[in-house]
Short mmCIF file of C-alpha atoms in Angstrom, two decimals:
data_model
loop_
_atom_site.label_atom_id
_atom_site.label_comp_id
_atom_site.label_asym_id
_atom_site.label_seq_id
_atom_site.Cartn_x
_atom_site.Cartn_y
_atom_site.Cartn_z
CA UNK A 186 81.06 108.25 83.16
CA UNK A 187 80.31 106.42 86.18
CA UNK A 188 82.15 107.20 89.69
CA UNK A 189 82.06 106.78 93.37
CA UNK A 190 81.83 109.83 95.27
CA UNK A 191 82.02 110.93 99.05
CA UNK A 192 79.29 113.28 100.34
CA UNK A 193 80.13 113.06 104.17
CA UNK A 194 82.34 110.33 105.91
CA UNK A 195 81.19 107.61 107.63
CA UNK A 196 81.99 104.13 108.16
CA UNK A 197 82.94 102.15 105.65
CA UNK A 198 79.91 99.19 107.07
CA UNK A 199 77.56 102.34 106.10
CA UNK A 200 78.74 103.21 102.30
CA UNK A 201 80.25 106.15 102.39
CA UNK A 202 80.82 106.18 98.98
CA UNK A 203 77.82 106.07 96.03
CA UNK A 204 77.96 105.63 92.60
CA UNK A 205 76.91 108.38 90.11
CA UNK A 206 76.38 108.19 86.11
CA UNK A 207 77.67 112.21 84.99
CA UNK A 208 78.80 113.51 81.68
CA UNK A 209 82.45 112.46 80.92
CA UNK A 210 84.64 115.58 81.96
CA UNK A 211 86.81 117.44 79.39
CA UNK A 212 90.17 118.50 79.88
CA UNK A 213 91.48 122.00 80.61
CA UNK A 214 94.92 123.39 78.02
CA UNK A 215 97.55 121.72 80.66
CA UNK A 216 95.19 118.71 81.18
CA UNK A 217 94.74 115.39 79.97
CA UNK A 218 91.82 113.01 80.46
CA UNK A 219 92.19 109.14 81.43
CA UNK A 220 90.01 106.70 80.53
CA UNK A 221 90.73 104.62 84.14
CA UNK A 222 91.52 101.00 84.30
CA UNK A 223 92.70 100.46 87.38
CA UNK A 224 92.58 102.38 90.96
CA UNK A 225 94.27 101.26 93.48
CA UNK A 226 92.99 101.51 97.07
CA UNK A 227 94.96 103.08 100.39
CA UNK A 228 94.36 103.61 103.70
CA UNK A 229 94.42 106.96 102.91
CA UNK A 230 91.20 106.49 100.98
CA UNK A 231 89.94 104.53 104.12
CA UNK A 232 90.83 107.24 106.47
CA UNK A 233 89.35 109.97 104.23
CA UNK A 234 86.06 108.36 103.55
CA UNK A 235 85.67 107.82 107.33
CA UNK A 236 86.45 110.91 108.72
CA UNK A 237 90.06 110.36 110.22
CA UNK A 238 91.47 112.49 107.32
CA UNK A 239 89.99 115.74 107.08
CA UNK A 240 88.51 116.49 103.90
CA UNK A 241 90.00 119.26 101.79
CA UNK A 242 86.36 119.58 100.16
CA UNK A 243 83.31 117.70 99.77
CA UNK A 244 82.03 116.42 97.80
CA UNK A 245 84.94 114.11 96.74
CA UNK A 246 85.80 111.40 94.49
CA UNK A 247 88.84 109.34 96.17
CA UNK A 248 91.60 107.57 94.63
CA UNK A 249 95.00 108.04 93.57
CA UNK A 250 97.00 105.10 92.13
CA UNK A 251 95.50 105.54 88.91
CA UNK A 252 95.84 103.62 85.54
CA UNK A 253 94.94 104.01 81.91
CA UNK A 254 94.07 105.54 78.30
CA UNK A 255 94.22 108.71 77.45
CA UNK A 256 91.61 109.99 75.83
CA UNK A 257 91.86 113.58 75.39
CA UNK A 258 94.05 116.15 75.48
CA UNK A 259 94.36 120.03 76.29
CA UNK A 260 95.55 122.51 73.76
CA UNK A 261 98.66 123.36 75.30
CA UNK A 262 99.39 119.38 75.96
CA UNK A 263 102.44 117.98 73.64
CA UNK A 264 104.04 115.19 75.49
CA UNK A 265 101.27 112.85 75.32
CA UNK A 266 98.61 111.54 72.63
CA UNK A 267 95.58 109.95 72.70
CA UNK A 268 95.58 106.01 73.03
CA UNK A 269 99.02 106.52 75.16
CA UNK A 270 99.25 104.31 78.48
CA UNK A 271 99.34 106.74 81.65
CA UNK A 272 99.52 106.77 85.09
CA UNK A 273 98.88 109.24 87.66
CA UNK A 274 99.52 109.53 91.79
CA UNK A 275 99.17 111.42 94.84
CA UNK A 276 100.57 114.63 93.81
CA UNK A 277 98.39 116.90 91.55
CA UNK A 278 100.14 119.66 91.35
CA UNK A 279 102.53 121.88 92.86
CA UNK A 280 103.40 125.63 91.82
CA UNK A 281 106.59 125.08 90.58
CA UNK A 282 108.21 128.33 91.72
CA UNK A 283 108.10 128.63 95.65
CA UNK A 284 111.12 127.54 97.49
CA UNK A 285 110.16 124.03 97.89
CA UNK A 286 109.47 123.24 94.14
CA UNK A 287 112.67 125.04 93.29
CA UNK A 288 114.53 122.74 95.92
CA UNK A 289 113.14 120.10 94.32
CA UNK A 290 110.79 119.64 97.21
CA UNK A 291 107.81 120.11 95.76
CA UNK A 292 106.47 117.05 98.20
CA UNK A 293 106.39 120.06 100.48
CA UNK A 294 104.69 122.91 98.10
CA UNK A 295 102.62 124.73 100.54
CA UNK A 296 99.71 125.16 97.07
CA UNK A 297 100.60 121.76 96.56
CA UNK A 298 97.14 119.68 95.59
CA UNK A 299 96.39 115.89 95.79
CA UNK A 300 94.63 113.38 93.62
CA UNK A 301 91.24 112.17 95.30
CA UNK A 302 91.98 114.92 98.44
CA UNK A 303 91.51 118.47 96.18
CA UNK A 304 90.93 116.85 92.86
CA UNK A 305 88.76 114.46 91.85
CA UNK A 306 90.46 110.80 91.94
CA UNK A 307 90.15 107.49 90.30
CA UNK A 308 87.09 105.85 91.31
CA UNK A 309 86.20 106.81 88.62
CA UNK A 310 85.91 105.37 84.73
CA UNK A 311 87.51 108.66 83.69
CA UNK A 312 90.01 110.86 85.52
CA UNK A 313 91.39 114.55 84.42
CA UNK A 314 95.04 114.77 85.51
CA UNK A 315 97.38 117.86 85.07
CA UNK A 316 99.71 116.23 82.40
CA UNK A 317 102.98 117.15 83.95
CA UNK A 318 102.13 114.70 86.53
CA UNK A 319 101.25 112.23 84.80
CA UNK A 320 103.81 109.49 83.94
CA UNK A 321 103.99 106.53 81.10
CA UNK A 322 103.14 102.98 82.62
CA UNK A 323 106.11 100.76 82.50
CA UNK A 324 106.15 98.33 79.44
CA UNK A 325 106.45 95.31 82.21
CA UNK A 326 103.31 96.01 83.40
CA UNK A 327 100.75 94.35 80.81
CA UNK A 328 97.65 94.58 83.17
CA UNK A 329 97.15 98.13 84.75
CA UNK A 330 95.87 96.17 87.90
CA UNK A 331 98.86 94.78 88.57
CA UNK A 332 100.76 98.69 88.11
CA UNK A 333 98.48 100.87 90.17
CA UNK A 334 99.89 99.63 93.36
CA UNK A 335 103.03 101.53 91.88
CA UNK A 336 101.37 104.81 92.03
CA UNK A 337 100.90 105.40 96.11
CA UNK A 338 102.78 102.36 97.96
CA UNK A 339 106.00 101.96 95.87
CA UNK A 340 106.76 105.35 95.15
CA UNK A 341 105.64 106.21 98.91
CA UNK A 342 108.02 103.28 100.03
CA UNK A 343 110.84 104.54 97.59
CA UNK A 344 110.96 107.93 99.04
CA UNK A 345 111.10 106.42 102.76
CA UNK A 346 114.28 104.57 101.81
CA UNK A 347 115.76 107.56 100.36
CA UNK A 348 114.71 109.38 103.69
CA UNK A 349 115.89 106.53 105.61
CA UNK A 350 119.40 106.70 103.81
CA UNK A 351 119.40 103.57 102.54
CA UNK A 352 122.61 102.79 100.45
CA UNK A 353 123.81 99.49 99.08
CA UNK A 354 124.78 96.72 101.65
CA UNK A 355 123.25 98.05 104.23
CA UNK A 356 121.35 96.54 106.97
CA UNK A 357 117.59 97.74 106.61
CA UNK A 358 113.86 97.24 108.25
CA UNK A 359 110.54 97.27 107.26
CA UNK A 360 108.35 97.88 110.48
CA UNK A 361 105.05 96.27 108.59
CA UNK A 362 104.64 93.99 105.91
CA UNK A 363 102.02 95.71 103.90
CA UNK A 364 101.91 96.21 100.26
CA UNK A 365 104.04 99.14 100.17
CA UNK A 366 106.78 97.48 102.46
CA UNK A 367 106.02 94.11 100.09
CA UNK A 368 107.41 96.67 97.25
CA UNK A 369 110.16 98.66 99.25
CA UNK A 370 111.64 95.18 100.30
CA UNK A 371 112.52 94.66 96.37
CA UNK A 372 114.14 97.17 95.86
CA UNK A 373 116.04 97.18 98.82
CA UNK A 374 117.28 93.57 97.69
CA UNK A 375 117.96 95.27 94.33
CA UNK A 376 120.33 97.58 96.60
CA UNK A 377 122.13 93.70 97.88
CA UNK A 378 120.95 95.46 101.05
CA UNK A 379 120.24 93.14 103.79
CA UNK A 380 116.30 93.30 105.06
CA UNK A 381 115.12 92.46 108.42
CA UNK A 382 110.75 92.52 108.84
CA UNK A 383 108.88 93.11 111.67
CA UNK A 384 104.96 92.18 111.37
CA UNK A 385 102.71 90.53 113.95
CA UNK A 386 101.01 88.89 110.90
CA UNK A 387 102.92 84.75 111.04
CA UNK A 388 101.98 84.76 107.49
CA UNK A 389 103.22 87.82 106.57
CA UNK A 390 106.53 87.08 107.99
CA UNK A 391 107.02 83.87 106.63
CA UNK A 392 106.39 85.87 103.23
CA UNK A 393 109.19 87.89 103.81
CA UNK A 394 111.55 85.33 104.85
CA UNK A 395 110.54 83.89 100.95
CA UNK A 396 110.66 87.03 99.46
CA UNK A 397 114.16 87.17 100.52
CA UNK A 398 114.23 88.91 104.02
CA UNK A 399 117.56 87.48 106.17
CA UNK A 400 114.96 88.36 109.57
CA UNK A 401 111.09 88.57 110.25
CA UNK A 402 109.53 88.42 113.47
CA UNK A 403 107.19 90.81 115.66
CA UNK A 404 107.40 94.18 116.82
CA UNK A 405 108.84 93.58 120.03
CA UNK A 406 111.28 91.03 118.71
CA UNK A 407 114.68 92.42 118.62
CA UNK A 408 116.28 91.78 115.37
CA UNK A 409 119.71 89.63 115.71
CA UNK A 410 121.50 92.82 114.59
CA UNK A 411 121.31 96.78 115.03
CA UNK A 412 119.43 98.36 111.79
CA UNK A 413 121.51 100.94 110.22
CA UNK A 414 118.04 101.98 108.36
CA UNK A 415 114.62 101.36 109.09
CA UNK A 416 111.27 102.32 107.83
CA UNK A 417 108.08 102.04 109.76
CA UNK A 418 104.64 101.79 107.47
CA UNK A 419 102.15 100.69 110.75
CA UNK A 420 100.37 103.63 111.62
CA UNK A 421 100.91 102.99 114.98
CA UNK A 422 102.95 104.99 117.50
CA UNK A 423 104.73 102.16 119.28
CA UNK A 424 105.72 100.35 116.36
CA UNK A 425 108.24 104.05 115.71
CA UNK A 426 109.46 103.18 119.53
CA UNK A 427 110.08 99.45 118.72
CA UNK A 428 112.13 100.81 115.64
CA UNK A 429 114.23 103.29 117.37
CA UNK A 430 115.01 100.38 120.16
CA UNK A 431 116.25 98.42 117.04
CA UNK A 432 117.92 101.26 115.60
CA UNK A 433 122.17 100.91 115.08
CA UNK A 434 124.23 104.09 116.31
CA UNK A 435 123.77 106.89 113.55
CA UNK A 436 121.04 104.97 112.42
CA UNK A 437 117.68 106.61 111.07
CA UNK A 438 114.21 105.56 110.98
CA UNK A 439 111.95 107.04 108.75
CA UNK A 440 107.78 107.20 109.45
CA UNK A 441 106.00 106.13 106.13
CA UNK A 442 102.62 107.53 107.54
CA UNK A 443 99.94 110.12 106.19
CA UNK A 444 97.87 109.87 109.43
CA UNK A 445 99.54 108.12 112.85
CA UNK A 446 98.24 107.51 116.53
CA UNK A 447 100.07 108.82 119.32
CA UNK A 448 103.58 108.05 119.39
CA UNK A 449 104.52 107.23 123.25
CA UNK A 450 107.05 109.11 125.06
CA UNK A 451 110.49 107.88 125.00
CA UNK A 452 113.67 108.17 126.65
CA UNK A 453 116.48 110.26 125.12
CA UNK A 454 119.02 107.06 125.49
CA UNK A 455 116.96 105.41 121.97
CA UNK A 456 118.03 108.76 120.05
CA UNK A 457 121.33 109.37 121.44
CA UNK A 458 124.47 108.72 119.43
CA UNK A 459 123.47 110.51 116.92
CA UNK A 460 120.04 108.12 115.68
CA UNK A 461 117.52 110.20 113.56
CA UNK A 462 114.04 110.18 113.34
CA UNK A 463 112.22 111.85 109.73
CA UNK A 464 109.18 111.95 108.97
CA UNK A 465 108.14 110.86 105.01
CA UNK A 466 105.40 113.17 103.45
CA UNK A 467 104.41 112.63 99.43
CA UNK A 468 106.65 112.34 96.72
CA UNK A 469 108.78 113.61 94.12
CA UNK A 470 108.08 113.66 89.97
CA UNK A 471 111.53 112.53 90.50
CA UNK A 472 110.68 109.45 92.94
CA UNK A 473 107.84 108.26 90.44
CA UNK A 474 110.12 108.14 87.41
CA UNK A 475 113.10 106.42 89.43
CA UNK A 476 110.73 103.79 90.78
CA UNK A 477 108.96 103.66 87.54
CA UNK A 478 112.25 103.34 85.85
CA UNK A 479 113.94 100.62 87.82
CA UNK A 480 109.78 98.34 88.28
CA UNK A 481 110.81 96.73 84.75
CA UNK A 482 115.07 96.32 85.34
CA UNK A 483 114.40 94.76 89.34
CA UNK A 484 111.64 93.11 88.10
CA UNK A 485 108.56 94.30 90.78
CA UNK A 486 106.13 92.55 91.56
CA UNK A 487 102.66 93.68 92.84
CA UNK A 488 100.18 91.72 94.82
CA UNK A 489 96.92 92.60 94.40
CA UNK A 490 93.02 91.59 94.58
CA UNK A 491 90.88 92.78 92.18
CA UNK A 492 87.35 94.39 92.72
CA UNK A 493 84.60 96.07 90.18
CA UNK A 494 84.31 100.39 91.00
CA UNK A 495 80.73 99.35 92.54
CA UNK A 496 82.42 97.48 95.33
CA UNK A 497 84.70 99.96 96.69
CA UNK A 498 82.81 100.14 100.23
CA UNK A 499 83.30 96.53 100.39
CA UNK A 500 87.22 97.11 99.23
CA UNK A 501 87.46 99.62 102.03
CA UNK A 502 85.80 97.37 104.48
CA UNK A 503 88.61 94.60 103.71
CA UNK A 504 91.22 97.25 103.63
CA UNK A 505 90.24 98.17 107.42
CA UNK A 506 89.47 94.63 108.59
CA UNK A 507 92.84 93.44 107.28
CA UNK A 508 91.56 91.22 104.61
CA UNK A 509 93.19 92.46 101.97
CA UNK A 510 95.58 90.03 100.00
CA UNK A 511 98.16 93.04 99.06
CA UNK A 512 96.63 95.86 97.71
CA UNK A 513 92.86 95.75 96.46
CA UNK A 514 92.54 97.20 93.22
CA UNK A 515 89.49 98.54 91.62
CA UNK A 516 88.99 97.92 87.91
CA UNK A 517 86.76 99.40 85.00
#
């Protein structure tokens, strides 16, 4: 199989990643092996292969919105077959039996380990998952490009709403305009919620006035009305203070970040009467198949560019430069 793997981080001008032709890797009993179509790339992948992330072990191969075949499976495996459609995320594995998991927390599993962070990943042409979490790729979603933006931003942006309390009707925004938010604003519409978008990009928030937002503007903008929930996805400190400013009483904002700068000191008065402020880390088994579940009933929609698994230095120089039309997707 061929893959790109990380030796030691560096920037992404100086290819951190290299390919490598290796035998194809065989599944263990509880395992089942993907013959990758699609990987999506994430900032996390960025941040990793440049050193902001720590690595959990070199070397690495990155990648976690993954998309495919299977092609083998372990001897204890029964719920899937060769030739079916899977797709596999963030979340490796978790141990199913500490206080987390049996919360149904397992986000939070302390042995918890992550695709492309403590297992090998999906820049890859094959990819061994643990096959209880792995899911079937909705039937909408001909083209695995167009579904491994799924895998990491929606499900990632699902959660935050959950963690922002976001019900029906209410009055929600999306700090950043990304390809997550692009997704979370969707559903939220799904919800007949009403979405307000704060992103410096003029483009981006002309977007999201077409894609159905009532409100898009900048950061320091004040929306026309108080936000009962809001979730930020800049990884950027003062965009959290802009969205507590904006915040309604009782209101909560929820940070959709794996790695964030400095948030500035603030004054009491922007969480007084009673505003919240959560942080979003991973997600459930359970937020993959809800998202999965409703991606074919909303319809979503993904937008995406697509790039061979040689260029992924060049994907992750786009994805830092801000070049990136959606999500870049790397396909086999």
């Amino acid at each position: 199989m061929k893959r790109m793997i990380l030796r030691a981080p560096r920037r992404a001008e100086e290819a951190p990643l290299s390919l490598e032709e290796v035998p194809d890797p065989v599944p263990g009993e509880d395992e089942i092996a993907i013959a990758v179509r699609a990987c999506a790339v994430c900032r996390t992948d960025l941040q990793l292969a440049e050193g902001d992330l720590p690595a959990r072990r070199l070397p690495i191969v990155p990648g976690h919105q993954i998309v495919g075949e299977v092609v083998a499976v372990g001897a204890r495996v029964s719920s899937w077959s060769v030739g079916d459609r899977a797709a596999a995320g963030w979340l490796g594995s978790a141990c199913g039996v500490c206080i987390q998991c049996v919360a149904g927390k397992e986000n939070l599993c302390e042995q918890a380990r992550f695709t492309g962070w403590d297992i090998d990943g999906g820049y890859a042409t094959r990819a061994i998952v643990n096959a209880s979490f792995a899911f079937p790729v909705p039937a909408g979603f001909d083209d695995a490009a167009s579904a491994a933006p799924l895998l990491c931003g929606g499900v990632i942006g699902f959660r935050s709403l959950g963690r922002a309390g976001v019900r029906p009707g209410m009055r929600v925004g999306l700090y950043g305009f990304g390809a997550s938010a692009l997704l979370a604003l969707q559903v939220a519409r799904y919800w007949n919620c009403r979405v307000f978008v704060a992103t410096r990009s003029i483009e981006e928030q002309a977007r999201a006035r077409a894609m159905g937002a009532v409100w898009a503007g900048g950061y320091d903008d004040p929306p026309p009305e108080p936000l009962d929930a809001t979730v930020t996805f800049a990884p950027a400190g003062d965009v959290v203070i802009a969205a507590l400013r904006a915040a309604a009483r009782g209101g909560t904002v929820a940070i959709n970040a794996i790695h964030l700068d400095r948030v500035p000191s603030f004054s009491y008065d922007l969480l007084w009467w009673e505003r919240n402020l959560v942080s979003v880390s991973n997600y459930t088994r359970k937020d993959a198949t809800e998202l999965l579940g409703l991606s074919d009933r909303i319809p979503l929609r993904t937008r995406f560019e697509q790039h061979p698994l040689e260029a992924a230095n060049e994907a992750l120089v786009r994805l830092r430069e801000g070049k990136v039309e959606g999500s870049a997707v790397l396909v086999m």
